[in-house]
Short mmCIF file of C-alpha atoms (C1' of nucleotides) in Angstrom, two decimals:
data_model
loop_
_atom_site.label_atom_id
_atom_site.label_comp_id
_atom_site.label_asym_id
_atom_site.label_seq_id
_atom_site.Cartn_x
_atom_site.Cartn_y
_atom_site.Cartn_z
CA MET A 88 0.00 0.00 0.00
CA PRO A 89 1.08 3.58 -0.53
CA PRO A 90 2.90 5.12 2.46
CA THR A 91 -0.27 6.88 3.55
CA ARG A 92 1.23 10.25 3.01
CA THR A 93 2.03 12.16 6.11
CA THR A 94 -0.81 12.41 8.54
CA ARG A 95 -0.21 15.76 10.03
CA TRP A 96 1.32 18.97 8.86
CA CYS A 97 4.90 19.46 9.79
CA PRO A 98 5.96 23.06 9.41
CA THR A 99 9.24 23.78 7.73
CA PRO A 100 11.67 26.04 9.54
CA GLU A 101 10.86 28.88 7.17
CA GLN A 102 7.16 28.52 7.68
CA LEU A 103 7.60 28.40 11.38
CA MET A 104 9.85 31.38 11.42
CA ILE A 105 7.45 33.43 9.41
CA LEU A 106 4.46 32.44 11.48
CA GLU A 107 6.24 33.29 14.67
CA GLU A 108 7.33 36.57 13.22
CA MET A 109 3.79 37.46 12.37
CA TYR A 110 2.58 36.42 15.76
CA ARG A 111 5.20 38.43 17.52
CA ASN A 112 4.26 41.39 15.43
CA GLY A 113 0.74 41.32 16.67
CA LEU A 114 -1.23 39.04 14.42
CA GLN A 115 -2.87 36.58 16.75
CA THR A 116 -6.22 35.76 15.28
CA PRO A 117 -6.19 36.07 11.52
CA ASN A 118 -9.54 36.00 9.87
CA ALA A 119 -10.40 33.88 6.92
CA PRO A 120 -9.04 36.04 4.14
CA GLN A 121 -5.86 36.63 6.04
CA ILE A 122 -5.40 32.95 6.52
CA GLN A 123 -5.98 32.47 2.88
CA GLN A 124 -3.18 34.81 2.04
CA ILE A 125 -0.79 33.51 4.60
CA THR A 126 -1.40 30.03 3.37
CA ALA A 127 -0.79 31.04 -0.19
CA HIS A 128 2.48 32.59 0.70
CA LEU A 129 3.69 29.92 3.03
CA SER A 130 2.99 27.25 0.51
CA CYS A 131 6.15 28.43 -1.16
CA TYR A 132 8.11 26.73 1.53
CA GLY A 133 6.26 23.48 1.61
CA ARG A 134 2.94 21.80 1.74
CA ILE A 135 0.46 23.65 3.89
CA GLU A 136 -3.25 24.20 4.12
CA GLY A 137 -5.50 26.86 5.48
CA LYS A 138 -6.51 24.81 8.43
CA ASN A 139 -2.89 24.38 9.38
CA VAL A 140 -2.47 28.11 9.64
CA PHE A 141 -5.70 28.42 11.51
CA TYR A 142 -4.76 25.76 14.00
CA TRP A 143 -1.29 27.10 14.39
CA PHE A 144 -2.51 30.47 15.51
CA GLN A 145 -5.16 28.94 17.67
CA ASN A 146 -2.71 26.71 19.45
CA HIS A 147 0.01 29.25 19.66
CA LYS A 148 -2.21 31.80 21.23
CA ALA A 149 -3.70 29.33 23.65
CA ARG A 150 -0.36 28.01 24.77
CA ASP A 151 1.10 31.41 25.03
CA ARG A 152 -1.74 32.41 27.22
CA GLN A 153 -1.53 29.32 29.34
CA LYS A 154 2.18 29.79 29.81
CA MET A 155 1.62 33.33 30.91
CA ARG A 156 -1.19 32.31 33.20
CA ARG A 157 0.97 29.73 34.82
CA LYS A 158 3.67 32.27 35.36
CA LEU A 159 1.24 34.77 36.78
CA HIS A 160 -0.15 32.12 39.05
CA SER A 161 3.19 31.16 40.49
CA MET A 162 3.77 34.85 40.94
CA SER A 163 0.53 35.38 42.75
CA VAL A 164 1.46 32.50 44.99
CA LEU A 165 4.63 34.28 45.92
CA TYR A 166 2.57 37.38 46.29
CA ALA A 167 0.13 35.76 48.62
CA GLN A 168 2.97 34.74 50.84
CA SER A 169 3.96 38.31 51.39
CA ALA A 170 0.37 39.33 51.85
CA ALA A 171 1.07 43.00 51.68
CA HIS A 172 0.15 44.01 48.17
CA TYR A 173 -3.27 42.59 48.46
CA HIS A 174 -5.15 45.82 48.11
CA ASN A 175 -3.64 46.25 44.71
CA SER A 176 -6.15 43.59 43.74
CA VAL A 177 -4.83 42.92 40.32
CA HIS A 178 -3.75 39.36 40.73
CA HIS A 179 -7.05 37.74 41.37
CA GLN A 180 -9.62 39.98 39.91
CA PHE A 181 -11.58 37.15 38.37
CA VAL A 182 -11.52 38.59 34.91
CA ASP A 183 -12.59 36.54 32.01
CA GLN A 184 -9.25 35.92 30.45
CA ARG A 185 -11.04 35.45 27.22
CA PHE A 186 -11.97 39.03 26.79
CA VAL A 187 -9.02 40.86 28.07
CA SER A 188 -6.88 41.79 25.11
CA PRO A 189 -4.67 38.77 24.80
CA PRO A 190 -1.01 38.87 25.71
CA PRO A 191 -0.21 42.30 24.38
CA PRO A 192 3.49 41.88 23.76
CA PHE A 193 3.88 45.56 23.33
CA GLY A 194 0.75 47.56 23.03
CA HIS A 195 -0.24 47.59 19.44
CA PRO A 196 -3.43 49.08 18.10
CA PHE A 197 -4.66 45.73 16.96
CA MET A 198 -7.85 43.88 17.69
CA GLU A 199 -10.20 46.51 18.81
CA THR A 200 -13.67 45.11 18.45
CA GLN A 201 -13.35 41.73 20.01
CA LYS A 202 -17.07 41.47 20.10
CA THR A 203 -18.27 42.01 16.61
CA SER A 204 -16.61 39.09 14.91
CA PRO A 205 -12.94 38.77 15.41
CA LEU A 206 -12.14 35.32 14.27
CA PRO A 207 -14.54 33.74 11.97
CA PHE A 208 -13.54 30.49 10.52
CA TYR A 209 -14.08 27.02 9.37
CA HIS A 210 -13.29 23.80 11.03
CA GLN A 211 -13.67 20.80 8.94
CA GLY A 212 -12.62 17.38 7.88
CA ALA A 213 -14.38 14.28 6.78
CA PRO A 214 -14.29 11.19 4.73
CA ILE A 215 -15.98 12.23 1.57
CA GLN A 216 -16.40 8.99 -0.19
CA GLU A 217 -19.64 7.21 0.25
CA ALA A 218 -21.07 9.94 2.29
CA ALA A 219 -24.32 8.92 3.76
CA ILE A 220 -26.60 8.45 6.58
CA VAL A 221 -27.48 4.85 6.71
CA HIS A 222 -30.63 3.84 8.30
CA ASP A 223 -30.53 0.65 10.25
CA PRO A 224 -33.90 -1.00 9.83
CA ALA A 225 -33.21 -3.25 12.76
CA SER A 226 -32.80 -0.53 15.31
CA ASN A 227 -34.48 2.23 13.41
CA TYR A 228 -31.45 4.38 14.02
CA PHE A 229 -29.19 6.35 11.82
CA ILE A 230 -25.71 5.16 11.38
CA GLY A 231 -22.97 7.17 9.79
CA THR A 232 -20.73 5.15 7.57
CA GLU A 233 -17.39 5.97 9.00
CA ARG A 234 -14.86 3.94 7.16
CA ASN A 235 -11.31 5.04 6.89
CA VAL A 236 -12.07 8.21 8.69
CA HIS A 237 -8.54 9.39 8.57
CA MET A 238 -9.30 12.68 6.98
CA ALA A 239 -5.78 12.19 5.78
CA HIS A 240 -5.92 15.08 3.45
CA PHE A 241 -9.00 16.94 3.91
CA ASP A 242 -11.04 17.73 0.92
CA TRP A 243 -12.16 21.26 0.68
CA THR A 244 -14.24 20.46 -2.29
CA MET A 245 -16.87 19.26 0.08
CA MET A 246 -17.36 22.82 1.05
CA MET A 247 -18.56 23.55 -2.39
CA GLY A 248 -20.96 20.73 -2.09
CA MET A 249 -22.13 22.10 1.20
CA HIS A 250 -22.54 25.50 -0.27
CA GLU A 251 -24.62 24.19 -3.01
CA ALA A 252 -26.73 22.17 -0.67
CA ALA A 253 -27.32 24.98 1.73
CA GLY A 254 -27.88 27.63 -0.81
CA VAL A 255 -30.11 27.17 -3.73
CA SER A 256 -29.65 23.74 -5.13
CA SER A 257 -31.90 20.76 -5.24
CA CYS A 258 -34.52 21.31 -2.68
CA CYS A 259 -38.09 20.51 -2.03
CA ARG A 260 -37.43 16.87 -2.52
CA PRO A 261 -35.75 14.47 -0.20
CA LEU A 262 -32.57 13.23 -1.77
CA LYS A 263 -33.27 10.10 -3.64
CA THR A 264 -30.02 8.33 -2.98
CA LEU A 265 -30.97 7.57 0.54
CA ASP A 266 -33.66 8.15 3.06
CA LEU A 267 -33.13 10.70 5.68
CA PHE A 268 -35.95 10.09 8.01
CA PRO A 269 -36.80 6.97 9.86
CA THR A 270 -40.34 7.76 10.66
CA LYS A 271 -41.63 5.05 8.46
CA VAL A 272 -39.03 3.83 6.09
CA SER A 273 -37.92 0.28 6.30
CA GLN A 274 -35.11 0.32 3.81
CA GLY A 275 -32.48 3.01 3.86
CA VAL A 276 -30.00 1.53 1.46
CA ASP A 277 -30.68 -0.21 -1.74
CA ASP A 278 -28.00 -2.84 -2.00
CA MET B 184 -30.47 50.86 3.71
CA PRO B 185 -31.57 47.30 2.99
CA PRO B 186 -33.03 45.43 5.97
CA THR B 187 -29.67 43.79 6.63
CA ARG B 188 -30.83 40.36 5.78
CA THR B 189 -31.84 38.42 8.81
CA THR B 190 -29.02 38.01 11.23
CA ARG B 191 -29.52 34.58 12.52
CA TRP B 192 -31.21 31.45 11.44
CA CYS B 193 -34.66 30.92 12.78
CA PRO B 194 -35.78 27.34 12.36
CA THR B 195 -39.25 26.74 11.09
CA PRO B 196 -41.44 24.36 13.08
CA GLU B 197 -41.01 21.70 10.45
CA GLN B 198 -37.27 22.00 10.47
CA LEU B 199 -37.18 21.87 14.20
CA MET B 200 -39.44 18.91 14.36
CA ILE B 201 -37.36 17.01 11.91
CA LEU B 202 -34.13 17.86 13.61
CA GLU B 203 -35.47 16.77 16.95
CA GLU B 204 -36.78 13.62 15.44
CA MET B 205 -33.39 12.79 14.05
CA TYR B 206 -31.74 13.59 17.32
CA ARG B 207 -34.11 11.46 19.28
CA ASN B 208 -33.48 8.65 16.90
CA GLY B 209 -29.82 8.61 17.66
CA LEU B 210 -28.14 11.05 15.34
CA GLN B 211 -26.18 13.32 17.59
CA THR B 212 -23.07 14.27 15.73
CA PRO B 213 -23.60 14.23 12.01
CA ASN B 214 -20.51 14.43 9.90
CA ALA B 215 -20.04 16.77 7.02
CA PRO B 216 -21.76 14.78 4.31
CA GLN B 217 -24.63 14.05 6.59
CA ILE B 218 -25.01 17.69 7.36
CA GLN B 219 -24.95 18.44 3.72
CA GLN B 220 -27.82 16.12 3.11
CA ILE B 221 -29.84 17.25 6.04
CA THR B 222 -29.39 20.82 4.98
CA ALA B 223 -30.47 20.08 1.48
CA HIS B 224 -33.59 18.44 2.70
CA LEU B 225 -34.49 20.95 5.32
CA SER B 226 -34.09 23.78 2.91
CA CYS B 227 -37.45 22.72 1.62
CA TYR B 228 -39.01 24.24 4.64
CA GLY B 229 -37.14 27.47 4.68
CA ARG B 230 -33.81 29.13 4.44
CA ILE B 231 -31.09 27.13 6.14
CA GLU B 232 -27.39 26.57 5.85
CA GLY B 233 -24.99 23.84 6.72
CA LYS B 234 -23.60 25.65 9.67
CA ASN B 235 -27.08 26.01 11.10
CA VAL B 236 -27.48 22.28 11.14
CA PHE B 237 -24.04 21.86 12.54
CA TYR B 238 -24.62 24.30 15.34
CA TRP B 239 -27.99 22.96 16.08
CA PHE B 240 -26.70 19.50 16.77
CA GLN B 241 -23.75 20.85 18.67
CA ASN B 242 -25.93 22.95 20.91
CA HIS B 243 -28.62 20.41 21.32
CA LYS B 244 -26.23 17.74 22.43
CA ALA B 245 -24.41 20.06 24.78
CA ARG B 246 -27.56 21.34 26.40
CA ASP B 247 -29.06 17.96 26.65
CA ARG B 248 -25.99 16.78 28.42
CA GLN B 249 -25.85 19.76 30.71
CA LYS B 250 -29.46 19.35 31.61
CA MET B 251 -28.85 15.75 32.49
CA ARG B 252 -25.79 16.62 34.45
CA ARG B 253 -27.68 19.17 36.43
CA LYS B 254 -30.33 16.64 37.17
CA LEU B 255 -27.78 14.07 38.21
CA HIS B 256 -26.07 16.60 40.37
CA SER B 257 -29.18 17.60 42.23
CA MET B 258 -29.80 13.92 42.66
CA SER B 259 -26.40 13.36 44.16
CA VAL B 260 -27.06 16.23 46.50
CA LEU B 261 -30.17 14.54 47.73
CA TYR B 262 -28.13 11.42 47.93
CA ALA B 263 -25.48 13.03 50.03
CA GLN B 264 -28.11 14.18 52.47
CA SER B 265 -29.11 10.67 53.20
CA ALA B 266 -25.50 9.68 53.43
CA ALA B 267 -26.23 6.03 53.44
CA HIS B 268 -25.67 5.03 49.86
CA TYR B 269 -22.28 6.55 49.82
CA HIS B 270 -20.36 3.39 49.17
CA ASN B 271 -22.23 3.03 45.96
CA SER B 272 -19.81 5.68 44.74
CA VAL B 273 -21.49 6.45 41.50
CA HIS B 274 -22.37 10.04 42.07
CA HIS B 275 -18.95 11.52 42.40
CA GLN B 276 -16.69 9.23 40.59
CA PHE B 277 -14.85 12.01 38.84
CA VAL B 278 -15.43 10.71 35.39
CA ASP B 279 -14.74 12.89 32.45
CA GLN B 280 -18.27 13.54 31.36
CA ARG B 281 -16.86 14.12 27.97
CA PHE B 282 -16.07 10.51 27.34
CA VAL B 283 -18.94 8.76 28.83
CA SER B 284 -21.35 7.97 26.05
CA PRO B 285 -23.55 11.03 25.89
CA PRO B 286 -27.18 11.02 26.96
CA PRO B 287 -28.16 7.65 25.64
CA PRO B 288 -31.88 8.22 25.40
CA PHE B 289 -32.38 4.55 24.98
CA GLY B 290 -29.33 2.52 24.39
CA HIS B 291 -28.68 2.61 20.72
CA PRO B 292 -25.66 1.12 19.03
CA PHE B 293 -24.56 4.44 17.74
CA MET B 294 -21.32 6.32 18.07
CA GLU B 295 -18.78 3.71 18.83
CA THR B 296 -15.42 5.13 17.90
CA GLN B 297 -15.46 8.48 19.56
CA LYS B 298 -11.77 8.72 18.97
CA THR B 299 -11.17 8.25 15.29
CA SER B 300 -12.94 11.29 13.93
CA PRO B 301 -16.58 11.57 14.67
CA LEU B 302 -17.51 15.08 13.86
CA PRO B 303 -15.27 16.96 11.60
CA PHE B 304 -16.38 20.30 10.45
CA TYR B 305 -15.92 23.80 9.42
CA HIS B 306 -16.52 26.96 11.22
CA GLN B 307 -16.29 30.03 9.18
CA GLY B 308 -17.44 33.43 8.21
CA ALA B 309 -15.80 36.55 6.88
CA PRO B 310 -16.09 39.51 4.64
CA ILE B 311 -14.46 38.48 1.45
CA GLN B 312 -14.11 41.75 -0.29
CA GLU B 313 -10.79 43.41 -0.02
CA ALA B 314 -9.38 40.60 1.93
CA ALA B 315 -6.04 41.55 3.23
CA ILE B 316 -3.53 41.91 5.86
CA VAL B 317 -2.65 45.51 5.94
CA HIS B 318 0.65 46.54 7.23
CA ASP B 319 0.72 49.67 9.26
CA PRO B 320 3.99 51.40 8.52
CA ALA B 321 3.60 53.56 11.55
CA SER B 322 3.49 50.78 14.08
CA ASN B 323 4.98 48.06 11.94
CA TYR B 324 2.08 45.83 12.84
CA PHE B 325 -0.41 43.90 10.87
CA ILE B 326 -3.94 45.06 10.79
CA GLY B 327 -6.80 43.09 9.43
CA THR B 328 -9.20 45.14 7.44
CA GLU B 329 -12.35 44.36 9.28
CA ARG B 330 -15.01 46.42 7.72
CA ASN B 331 -18.52 45.22 7.90
CA VAL B 332 -17.45 42.10 9.64
CA HIS B 333 -20.94 40.93 10.18
CA MET B 334 -20.47 37.66 8.47
CA ALA B 335 -24.12 38.24 7.87
CA HIS B 336 -24.30 35.55 5.34
CA PHE B 337 -21.27 33.51 5.29
CA ASP B 338 -19.63 33.02 2.01
CA TRP B 339 -18.59 29.51 1.39
CA THR B 340 -16.95 30.47 -1.81
CA MET B 341 -14.01 31.59 0.21
CA MET B 342 -13.35 28.01 0.88
CA MET B 343 -12.68 27.45 -2.73
CA GLY B 344 -10.29 30.31 -2.67
CA MET B 345 -8.65 28.86 0.34
CA HIS B 346 -8.37 25.55 -1.33
CA GLU B 347 -6.80 27.06 -4.33
CA ALA B 348 -4.42 29.09 -2.28
CA ALA B 349 -3.31 26.20 -0.19
CA GLY B 350 -3.04 23.85 -3.07
CA VAL B 351 -1.27 24.82 -6.19
CA SER B 352 -1.91 28.40 -7.06
CA SER B 353 0.39 31.35 -7.23
CA CYS B 354 3.25 30.58 -4.99
CA CYS B 355 6.93 31.14 -4.60
CA ARG B 356 6.44 34.84 -4.65
CA PRO B 357 5.07 37.07 -1.96
CA LEU B 358 1.68 38.26 -3.05
CA LYS B 359 2.07 41.48 -4.90
CA THR B 360 -1.15 43.06 -3.88
CA LEU B 361 0.13 43.61 -0.43
CA ASP B 362 3.08 42.86 1.70
CA LEU B 363 2.85 40.11 4.17
CA PHE B 364 5.94 40.62 6.16
CA PRO B 365 6.89 43.70 8.04
CA THR B 366 10.52 43.00 8.40
CA LYS B 367 11.49 45.80 6.14
CA VAL B 368 8.56 46.99 4.13
CA SER B 369 7.36 50.52 4.47
CA GLN B 370 4.31 50.42 2.28
CA GLY B 371 1.71 47.74 2.55
CA VAL B 372 -1.06 49.19 0.50
CA ASP B 373 -0.87 50.97 -2.75
CA ASP B 374 -3.52 53.58 -2.60
"C1'" DG C 77 26.83 4.82 16.86
"C1'" DC C 78 22.00 3.23 16.39
"C1'" DA C 79 17.54 1.81 17.22
"C1'" DA C 80 13.92 0.66 20.63
"C1'" DA C 81 11.73 2.98 24.46
"C1'" DT C 82 10.27 7.34 26.80
"C1'" DT C 83 9.25 11.85 27.14
"C1'" DA C 84 8.30 16.54 25.42
"C1'" DA C 85 6.11 19.50 21.74
"C1'" DT C 86 2.67 20.58 19.19
"C1'" DG C 87 -0.85 19.64 15.41
"C1'" DA C 88 -5.77 18.46 15.34
"C1'" DT C 89 -10.49 17.63 17.72
"C1'" DT C 90 -13.95 17.88 20.88
"C1'" DT C 91 -16.34 19.96 24.69
"C1'" DA C 92 -17.50 23.74 27.66
"C1'" DT C 93 -18.48 28.52 28.16
"C1'" DT C 94 -19.94 32.80 26.74
"C1'" DC C 95 -22.24 36.35 23.79
"C1'" DA C 96 -26.22 38.18 22.07
"C1'" DA C 97 -30.55 38.02 18.89
"C1'" DG C 98 -35.48 37.20 19.20
"C1'" DC D 188 -35.45 33.11 28.87
"C1'" DT D 189 -34.36 30.35 25.10
"C1'" DT D 190 -31.10 29.21 21.78
"C1'" DG D 191 -28.22 30.28 17.55
"C1'" DA D 192 -23.48 31.63 17.03
"C1'" DA D 193 -18.79 32.02 18.31
"C1'" DT D 194 -14.59 31.45 21.02
"C1'" DA D 195 -11.59 29.43 24.28
"C1'" DA D 196 -10.15 25.50 27.14
"C1'" DA D 197 -9.26 20.78 27.48
"C1'" DT D 198 -8.02 16.78 25.35
"C1'" DC D 199 -6.38 13.45 22.05
"C1'" DA D 200 -2.80 11.78 18.92
"C1'" DT D 201 1.30 11.99 16.29
"C1'" DT D 202 5.71 13.63 15.50
"C1'" DA D 203 10.40 15.26 17.26
"C1'" DA D 204 13.69 15.02 20.97
"C1'" DT D 205 15.84 12.60 24.27
"C1'" DT D 206 17.34 8.74 26.82
"C1'" DT D 207 18.89 4.10 27.39
"C1'" DG D 208 20.86 -0.48 26.51
"C1'" DC D 209 23.52 -2.82 23.61
#
DNA sequence: GCAAATTAATGATTTATTCAAG
DNA sequence: CTTGAATAAATCATTAATTTGC
């Protein structure tokens, strides 16, 4: 069998360097178009996909934050021991870490409206082939046909399919390839 | 101005009924193709998109679970009061709720391999137009051009763009429309 | 030196929590 | 208040470091 080409993305040094550079310079939650561009550029240095960029920033930010939190925590422990600065009340204010401007390395004018829609994005992956909901007549339940659900290389084309489905395409008629609802059917597949 | 096309999806009674039916019958985490199909079908009854279906199942499962947990918890409280059954040790076993088969309404043979890749999906939204990372020469930081970032209606087409970008398209040359890296540039936009 | 065995990093998913429209 | 939408935290899983025995 073919070597089952590389399961997960492995950033090249260049890619990594560039990503870190961007992060350091204040880009922490790129939106979709940004990711698109970054991906396009980074693909010069090796195989890479949009989701890789997305995940990278996600993870990097999260781990950065967690590192900082840990540090702060150990600090506040030390603080608590010399219980003098307590009135300063900065160290356990119970703020929702999620909405305080993330680790501002310097103090850049970035990310202002956290609320309105800062980081929209996808999140996908699936075994395209033989997509289907299979209805099990025995139990009257739906069963997804998960076969080699390795999502080894992620097919964005599905998105197009999704788009079509959601938007304007074939509608007002239950797909004929398979039955979606178990209310009365007794045969979901035809083979 | 135009009525700003409906901000969020509002399921019709039919759609809701069908979704609940499917959920009750054991479908709790549809995968991408399943969602695609469901969406296609439900669009008979009104406007609906893939992400709506996705979110619906996500939320429904989560809230179902939380409801049950709350119930269990209040139960265990009552239990604790009559501290006789304690040795039964079922009520605070410290199990990761996440990995105990979710609210099995009955006991269906569904969802077996939680691990391998049960619910892959997207998660998106962005203003396509004038996509870009804009470099601010003053601060030397990146700034995303978030304009009307309402993601009001979610453009899946971006995915195609993403795909293209990640795959084979223009590469080995920093995009010319704008500069991606601030290391030395002094002009990021050309107008 | 070099692989098998362990551990540390980190890419990829899933779940929990929060925001906000209706 | 309910619930669609979105984000962040926690977790899983695989790859790279590192160690260990030969």
